[in-house]
Tab-separated table of C-alpha atoms in Angstrom:
chain	number	residue	atom	x	y	z
Y	1083	UNK	CA	1.291	3.306	22.275
Y	1084	UNK	CA	4.680	4.353	20.898
Y	1085	UNK	CA	7.335	1.781	20.079
Y	1086	UNK	CA	10.415	2.880	22.030
Y	1087	UNK	CA	12.680	0.274	20.471
Y	1088	UNK	CA	12.141	1.495	16.928
Y	1089	UNK	CA	13.174	4.750	15.326
Y	1090	UNK	CA	10.041	5.701	13.441
Y	1091	UNK	CA	9.817	8.257	10.678
Y	1092	UNK	CA	7.760	11.441	10.860
Y	1093	UNK	CA	4.044	10.716	11.325
Y	1094	UNK	CA	2.949	13.221	8.664
Y	1095	UNK	CA	3.413	13.174	4.924
Y	1096	UNK	CA	6.883	13.608	3.506
Y	1097	UNK	CA	7.825	14.862	0.046
Y	1098	UNK	CA	11.241	14.757	-1.549
Y	1099	UNK	CA	13.032	17.965	-2.366
Y	1100	UNK	CA	12.352	19.088	-5.930
Y	1101	UNK	CA	14.923	21.273	-7.645
Y	1102	UNK	CA	13.360	21.623	-11.108
Y	1103	UNK	CA	12.369	24.999	-12.483
Y	1104	UNK	CA	9.112	23.648	-13.904
Y	1105	UNK	CA	7.543	23.422	-10.449
Y	1106	UNK	CA	8.405	26.887	-9.151
Y	1107	UNK	CA	5.061	28.267	-10.243
Y	1108	UNK	CA	3.153	25.185	-9.087
Y	1109	UNK	CA	1.847	22.130	-10.905
Y	1110	UNK	CA	-0.207	22.604	-14.056
Y	1111	UNK	CA	-3.053	20.461	-15.337
Y	1112	UNK	CA	-0.939	19.340	-18.297
Y	1113	UNK	CA	1.327	17.429	-15.909
Y	1114	UNK	CA	-1.557	15.191	-14.866
Y	1115	UNK	CA	-1.369	11.603	-16.076
Y	1116	UNK	CA	-3.893	10.966	-18.838
Y	1117	UNK	CA	-5.609	7.643	-19.403
Y	1118	UNK	CA	-4.394	6.144	-22.686
Y	1119	UNK	CA	-6.470	2.974	-22.415
Y	1120	UNK	CA	-9.999	2.352	-23.584
Y	1121	UNK	CA	-12.719	2.472	-20.883
Y	1122	UNK	CA	-12.982	-1.345	-20.876
Y	1123	UNK	CA	-9.242	-2.024	-21.279
Y	1124	UNK	CA	-7.382	-3.370	-18.258
Y	1125	UNK	CA	-3.784	-2.861	-17.287
Y	1126	UNK	CA	-1.393	-5.759	-17.671
Y	1127	UNK	CA	-0.767	-7.778	-14.511
Y	1128	UNK	CA	2.370	-9.621	-13.486
Y	1129	UNK	CA	1.615	-12.436	-11.051
Y	1130	UNK	CA	4.117	-14.985	-9.758
Y	1131	UNK	CA	3.764	-17.620	-7.059
Y	1132	UNK	CA	6.218	-19.504	-4.860
Y	1133	UNK	CA	8.711	-16.680	-4.328
Y	1134	UNK	CA	9.033	-17.109	-0.528
Y	1135	UNK	CA	10.217	-20.651	0.313
Y	1136	UNK	CA	9.659	-20.314	4.075
Y	1137	UNK	CA	5.894	-19.802	3.622
Y	1138	UNK	CA	3.318	-22.459	2.774
Y	1139	UNK	CA	2.290	-20.336	-0.213
Y	1140	UNK	CA	3.294	-16.955	-1.566
Y	1141	UNK	CA	2.666	-14.644	-4.494
Y	1142	UNK	CA	3.794	-11.332	-5.932
Y	1143	UNK	CA	1.510	-9.054	-7.951
Y	1144	UNK	CA	2.412	-5.957	-9.922
Y	1145	UNK	CA	0.369	-3.752	-12.230
Y	1146	UNK	CA	1.975	-2.378	-15.370
Y	1147	UNK	CA	2.317	1.436	-15.215
Y	1148	UNK	CA	0.097	3.424	-17.528
Y	1149	UNK	CA	1.473	4.679	-20.841
Y	1150	UNK	CA	1.563	8.293	-19.639
Y	1151	UNK	CA	3.513	7.252	-16.549
Y	1152	UNK	CA	5.997	5.296	-18.647
Y	1153	UNK	CA	6.477	8.299	-20.939
Y	1154	UNK	CA	6.958	10.611	-17.971
Y	1155	UNK	CA	9.625	8.324	-16.541
Y	1156	UNK	CA	11.387	8.181	-19.911
Y	1157	UNK	CA	11.382	11.987	-20.308
Y	1158	UNK	CA	10.855	13.407	-16.821
Y	1159	UNK	CA	9.811	17.017	-16.310
Y	1160	UNK	CA	9.613	16.569	-12.565
Y	1161	UNK	CA	11.146	14.327	-9.956
Y	1162	UNK	CA	7.630	13.479	-8.756
Y	1163	UNK	CA	5.910	10.837	-10.947
Y	1164	UNK	CA	2.380	11.715	-12.155
Y	1165	UNK	CA	0.938	8.510	-10.690
Y	1166	UNK	CA	2.009	5.268	-9.058
Y	1167	UNK	CA	1.641	1.576	-9.735
Y	1168	UNK	CA	0.480	-1.261	-7.498
Y	1169	UNK	CA	2.995	-3.754	-6.103
Y	1170	UNK	CA	2.251	-6.177	-3.289
Y	1171	UNK	CA	3.440	-9.491	-1.868
Y	1172	UNK	CA	1.315	-12.116	-0.101
Y	1173	UNK	CA	2.319	-14.980	2.180
Y	1174	UNK	CA	0.199	-17.842	3.513
Y	1175	UNK	CA	1.148	-19.829	6.624
Y	1176	UNK	CA	-0.872	-22.925	7.411
Y	1177	UNK	CA	-3.059	-24.760	7.894
Y	1178	UNK	CA	-1.513	-25.227	11.314
Y	1179	UNK	CA	-2.948	-26.492	14.628
Y	1180	UNK	CA	-4.494	-23.947	16.943
Y	1181	UNK	CA	-3.124	-23.539	20.489
Y	1182	UNK	CA	-4.476	-25.922	23.109
Y	1183	UNK	CA	-6.051	-23.016	24.950
Y	1184	UNK	CA	-8.160	-22.100	21.913
Y	1185	UNK	CA	-11.770	-23.196	21.739
Y	1186	UNK	CA	-12.689	-26.016	19.378
Y	1187	UNK	CA	-13.625	-24.812	15.900
Y	1188	UNK	CA	-15.185	-27.180	13.327
Y	1189	UNK	CA	-13.887	-24.926	10.539
Y	1190	UNK	CA	-10.538	-23.379	9.770
Y	1191	UNK	CA	-9.819	-20.082	11.549
Y	1192	UNK	CA	-8.865	-17.544	8.889
Y	1193	UNK	CA	-6.739	-14.524	9.847
Y	1194	UNK	CA	-5.882	-11.826	7.317
Y	1195	UNK	CA	-3.523	-8.881	7.676
Y	1196	UNK	CA	-2.920	-6.055	5.194
Y	1197	UNK	CA	0.020	-3.774	5.941
Y	1198	UNK	CA	1.460	-0.902	3.952
Y	1199	UNK	CA	5.215	-0.587	3.805
Y	1200	UNK	CA	6.415	2.754	5.239
Y	1201	UNK	CA	7.371	3.904	1.739
Y	1202	UNK	CA	4.291	2.522	-0.049
Y	1203	UNK	CA	2.282	5.765	-0.121
Y	1204	UNK	CA	3.018	9.482	-0.307
Y	1205	UNK	CA	1.935	9.824	3.306
Y	1206	UNK	CA	4.303	7.690	5.372
Y	1207	UNK	CA	2.688	4.784	7.188
Y	1208	UNK	CA	3.488	3.932	10.784
Y	1209	UNK	CA	4.588	0.616	12.238
Y	1210	UNK	CA	1.194	-0.058	13.844
Y	1211	UNK	CA	-1.723	-0.759	11.505
Y	1212	UNK	CA	-4.202	2.080	11.145
Y	1213	UNK	CA	-7.968	1.882	10.638
Y	1214	UNK	CA	-7.711	1.748	6.846
Y	1215	UNK	CA	-5.380	-1.240	6.920
Y	1216	UNK	CA	-7.649	-3.031	9.381
Y	1217	UNK	CA	-10.648	-2.390	7.134
Y	1218	UNK	CA	-8.796	-3.853	4.177
Y	1219	UNK	CA	-8.028	-6.940	6.255
Y	1220	UNK	CA	-11.722	-7.391	7.101
Y	1221	UNK	CA	-12.759	-7.034	3.441
Y	1222	UNK	CA	-10.068	-9.513	2.391
Y	1223	UNK	CA	-11.188	-12.062	4.993
Y	1224	UNK	CA	-14.792	-11.822	3.792
Y	1225	UNK	CA	-13.726	-12.290	0.169
Y	1226	UNK	CA	-11.614	-15.381	0.875
Y	1227	UNK	CA	-13.935	-17.027	3.391
Y	1228	UNK	CA	-16.501	-17.674	0.682
Y	1229	UNK	CA	-13.973	-19.515	-1.493
Y	1230	UNK	CA	-12.090	-21.710	1.010
Y	1231	UNK	CA	-13.605	-25.065	1.975
Y	1232	UNK	CA	-13.247	-24.390	5.698
Y	1233	UNK	CA	-14.743	-27.608	7.107
Y	1234	UNK	CA	-11.823	-29.737	5.886
Y	1235	UNK	CA	-9.467	-28.363	8.550
Y	1236	UNK	CA	-11.149	-28.431	11.979
Y	1237	UNK	CA	-9.301	-26.659	14.791
Y	1238	UNK	CA	-6.709	-25.288	12.387
Y	1239	UNK	CA	-5.548	-21.804	11.592
Y	1240	UNK	CA	-4.583	-20.062	8.372
Y	1241	UNK	CA	-2.659	-16.790	8.413
Y	1242	UNK	CA	-2.628	-14.607	5.289
Y	1243	UNK	CA	-0.419	-11.519	5.241
Y	1244	UNK	CA	-0.330	-8.994	2.397
Y	1245	UNK	CA	2.434	-6.384	2.297
Y	1246	UNK	CA	1.748	-3.424	0.028
Y	1247	UNK	CA	5.078	-2.320	-1.430
Y	1248	UNK	CA	3.610	0.431	-3.605
Y	1249	UNK	CA	0.019	1.596	-3.363
Y	1250	UNK	CA	-2.249	3.364	-5.818
Y	1251	UNK	CA	-2.430	7.115	-5.331
Y	1252	UNK	CA	-5.763	8.426	-4.082
Y	1253	UNK	CA	-5.473	11.414	-6.428
Y	1254	UNK	CA	-2.961	13.307	-8.492
Y	1255	UNK	CA	-0.243	14.875	-6.348
Y	1256	UNK	CA	-0.844	18.314	-7.882
Y	1257	UNK	CA	-4.562	18.380	-7.072
Y	1258	UNK	CA	-6.007	20.306	-4.179
Y	1259	UNK	CA	-6.154	18.346	-0.899
Y	1260	UNK	CA	-9.955	18.367	-1.005
Y	1261	UNK	CA	-10.271	17.664	-4.757
Y	1262	UNK	CA	-12.062	14.352	-4.158
Y	1263	UNK	CA	-12.205	11.613	-1.570
Y	1264	UNK	CA	-8.869	10.238	-0.377
Y	1265	UNK	CA	-9.662	6.536	-0.358
Y	1266	UNK	CA	-10.242	5.603	-4.004
Y	1267	UNK	CA	-6.801	4.017	-4.183
Y	1268	UNK	CA	-7.712	1.612	-1.367
Y	1269	UNK	CA	-10.238	-0.079	-3.660
Y	1270	UNK	CA	-7.527	-0.927	-6.186
Y	1271	UNK	CA	-5.351	-2.189	-3.346
Y	1272	UNK	CA	-8.161	-4.447	-2.118
Y	1273	UNK	CA	-8.729	-5.893	-5.597
Y	1274	UNK	CA	-5.024	-6.637	-5.909
Y	1275	UNK	CA	-4.937	-8.197	-2.440
Y	1276	UNK	CA	-7.805	-10.532	-3.325
Y	1277	UNK	CA	-6.123	-11.729	-6.512
Y	1278	UNK	CA	-2.704	-12.152	-4.901
Y	1279	UNK	CA	-4.129	-13.943	-1.846
Y	1280	UNK	CA	-6.055	-16.373	-4.031
Y	1281	UNK	CA	-2.845	-17.223	-5.920
Y	1282	UNK	CA	-0.958	-17.731	-2.648
Y	1283	UNK	CA	-3.723	-19.982	-1.291
Y	1284	UNK	CA	-3.564	-22.098	-4.428
Y	1285	UNK	CA	0.223	-22.228	-4.088
Y	1286	UNK	CA	-0.261	-23.546	-0.516
Y	1287	UNK	CA	-2.458	-26.395	-1.912
Y	1288	UNK	CA	-5.516	-25.397	0.106
Y	1289	UNK	CA	-8.814	-26.685	-1.277
Y	1290	UNK	CA	-11.101	-23.948	-2.583
Y	1291	UNK	CA	-14.364	-23.842	-4.466
Y	1292	UNK	CA	-12.802	-21.649	-7.151
Y	1293	UNK	CA	-10.094	-19.067	-7.712
Y	1294	UNK	CA	-11.414	-15.707	-6.583
Y	1295	UNK	CA	-10.269	-12.543	-8.383
Y	1296	UNK	CA	-10.782	-8.875	-7.619
Y	1297	UNK	CA	-12.011	-6.221	-10.026
Y	1298	UNK	CA	-12.632	-2.463	-9.841
Y	1299	UNK	CA	-14.849	-0.148	-11.849
Y	1300	UNK	CA	-15.741	3.525	-11.401
Y	1301	UNK	CA	-18.111	6.154	-12.724
Y	1302	UNK	CA	-16.021	9.112	-13.860
Y	1303	UNK	CA	-17.500	12.495	-14.766
Y	1304	UNK	CA	-16.732	13.735	-18.256
Y	1305	UNK	CA	-14.007	16.370	-17.919
Y	1306	UNK	CA	-15.473	18.290	-20.848
Y	1307	UNK	CA	-18.645	18.726	-18.832
Y	1308	UNK	CA	-18.603	21.350	-16.141
Y	1309	UNK	CA	-21.331	19.563	-14.241
Y	1310	UNK	CA	-20.036	16.757	-12.043
Y	1311	UNK	CA	-23.461	15.079	-12.149
Y	1312	UNK	CA	-23.768	15.282	-15.917
Y	1313	UNK	CA	-22.754	12.626	-18.397
Y	1314	UNK	CA	-20.576	9.970	-16.810
Y	1315	UNK	CA	-18.416	7.209	-18.187
Y	1316	UNK	CA	-17.896	3.733	-16.820
Y	1317	UNK	CA	-14.178	2.974	-16.492
Y	1318	UNK	CA	-12.674	-0.414	-15.650
Y	1319	UNK	CA	-9.454	-0.705	-13.655
Y	1320	UNK	CA	-9.310	2.999	-12.903
Y	1321	UNK	CA	-6.248	4.900	-11.719
Y	1322	UNK	CA	-7.480	7.739	-9.447
Y	1323	UNK	CA	-4.550	9.941	-10.445
Y	1324	UNK	CA	-5.766	9.962	-14.057
Y	1325	UNK	CA	-9.250	11.346	-13.346
Y	1326	UNK	CA	-10.306	14.704	-12.019
Y	1327	UNK	CA	-13.718	13.702	-10.672
Y	1328	UNK	CA	-14.721	10.206	-9.526
Y	1329	UNK	CA	-18.370	9.918	-8.556
Y	1330	UNK	CA	-18.492	6.341	-7.304
Y	1331	UNK	CA	-16.527	3.111	-7.479
Y	1332	UNK	CA	-17.068	-0.577	-6.843
Y	1333	UNK	CA	-14.784	-3.510	-6.061
Y	1334	UNK	CA	-15.915	-7.133	-6.131
Y	1335	UNK	CA	-14.412	-10.532	-5.365
Y	1336	UNK	CA	-15.724	-12.843	-8.057
Y	1337	UNK	CA	-15.574	-16.598	-8.722
Y	1338	UNK	CA	-16.232	-17.142	-12.454
Y	1339	UNK	CA	-16.751	-20.918	-12.339
Y	1340	UNK	CA	-19.597	-20.590	-9.831
Y	1341	UNK	CA	-20.678	-17.108	-10.973
Y	1342	UNK	CA	-20.676	-15.901	-7.357
Y	1343	UNK	CA	-19.595	-12.671	-5.688
Y	1344	UNK	CA	-18.004	-13.198	-2.285
Y	1345	UNK	CA	-17.313	-9.535	-1.489
Y	1346	UNK	CA	-18.884	-6.291	-2.666
Y	1347	UNK	CA	-17.778	-2.770	-1.732
Y	1348	UNK	CA	-19.609	0.232	-3.186
Y	1349	UNK	CA	-18.458	3.761	-2.499
Y	1350	UNK	CA	-19.846	7.102	-3.656
Y	1351	UNK	CA	-23.224	8.317	-4.886
Y	1352	UNK	CA	-24.258	7.140	-8.334
Y	1353	UNK	CA	-28.024	7.524	-7.940
Y	1354	UNK	CA	-28.122	10.875	-9.783
Y	1355	UNK	CA	-25.563	9.965	-12.422
Y	1356	UNK	CA	-26.640	9.259	-15.998
Y	1357	UNK	CA	-24.574	6.869	-18.073
Y	1358	UNK	CA	-23.307	7.972	-21.421
Y	1359	UNK	CA	-24.432	4.774	-23.173
Y	1360	UNK	CA	-28.017	5.152	-22.095
Y	1361	UNK	CA	-28.678	1.405	-21.907
Y	1362	UNK	CA	-31.186	1.763	-19.101
Y	1363	UNK	CA	-28.956	0.457	-16.321
Y	1364	UNK	CA	-28.685	2.312	-13.039
Y	1365	UNK	CA	-25.353	3.476	-11.679
Y	1366	UNK	CA	-25.076	0.631	-9.171
Y	1367	UNK	CA	-25.890	-2.057	-11.740
Y	1368	UNK	CA	-23.355	-0.667	-14.196
Y	1369	UNK	CA	-20.693	-0.480	-11.512
Y	1370	UNK	CA	-21.209	-4.080	-10.393
Y	1371	UNK	CA	-21.264	-5.391	-13.964
Y	1372	UNK	CA	-18.096	-3.456	-14.789
Y	1373	UNK	CA	-16.296	-4.709	-11.681
Y	1374	UNK	CA	-17.274	-8.283	-12.548
Y	1375	UNK	CA	-15.871	-7.827	-16.073
Y	1376	UNK	CA	-12.620	-6.504	-14.586
Y	1377	UNK	CA	-12.487	-9.492	-12.219
Y	1378	UNK	CA	-12.915	-11.864	-15.169
Y	1379	UNK	CA	-9.903	-10.250	-16.834
Y	1380	UNK	CA	-7.819	-10.618	-13.669
Y	1381	UNK	CA	-8.972	-14.230	-13.328
Y	1382	UNK	CA	-7.364	-15.174	-16.651
Y	1383	UNK	CA	-3.989	-13.997	-15.350
Y	1384	UNK	CA	-4.607	-15.712	-12.005
Y	1385	UNK	CA	-5.491	-19.041	-13.612
Y	1386	UNK	CA	-2.429	-18.911	-15.876
Y	1387	UNK	CA	-0.106	-18.128	-12.942
Y	1388	UNK	CA	-1.503	-21.058	-10.932
Y	1389	UNK	CA	-1.167	-23.329	-13.956
Y	1390	UNK	CA	2.486	-22.355	-14.447
Y	1391	UNK	CA	3.191	-23.000	-10.775
Y	1392	UNK	CA	1.549	-26.425	-10.964
Y	1393	UNK	CA	3.528	-27.414	-14.059
Y	1394	UNK	CA	6.736	-26.254	-12.407
Y	1395	UNK	CA	6.038	-28.334	-9.295
Y	1396	UNK	CA	5.191	-31.391	-11.386
Y	1397	UNK	CA	8.408	-30.982	-13.333
Y	1398	UNK	CA	10.471	-30.853	-10.159
Y	1399	UNK	CA	8.891	-34.028	-8.792
């Protein structure tokens, strides 16, 4: 149903006008962003809580751009960046009483919403949530439900809203439209949403079993190999725009103190892939272990951000 009171943008993808001579003959493979990090090295994360005073809890998360992206911005050859970063804001409202017409619930009623800003992705998002945004909300609710102690707030509601200000690209902008699947970036968005939502919940002083962090890992085909099912490498915290062929990926929501996984999302086919290390692990086992390692790295930043917020609140009181 169209919103007649709002002037919406075009439903399809929009690209800015490019007036550089370098792109007249099309994009070349040398313009692609190259991964400068080690396979197990994670990007730096900026996480801050308590930025929205009207909410019970809030947080802002931002990933540091890759080195190739920073160099391209310093000396641009094109007006189109080779890849994008991840920036999102999370707000928590509650716990608050449910309406009188609602049925009695012995546990807290958790509601999660994930919404892309219209300018967050290359393809403009509409005002109404699409199926991908609803799927991210379901995954986020499953990840957080296993960490919150729900029985302490009977007949209460908790609303968690994540606004994606800038999303990870699903692939490099110069690649063919059917180069690889167009939803790899959603896995990075989900991992960021889990980490940011956990920080906002802690900022709202809601009792949890542990801080839950999100991590992503992927099996990437060696670009020197012509065979996509040949030797593969396990990459942590992958940027889809930096890789030509992604075979499979995994995102987990992990609680280190309890050593529990509250959410697991596997995508792709890694059954026929052979790892370069040759340690005997299957593709699925390597993906899960890599995602857990990435979640442990994000948890250190999450714990430090919550600690800084707590010390700031104690200093104000």
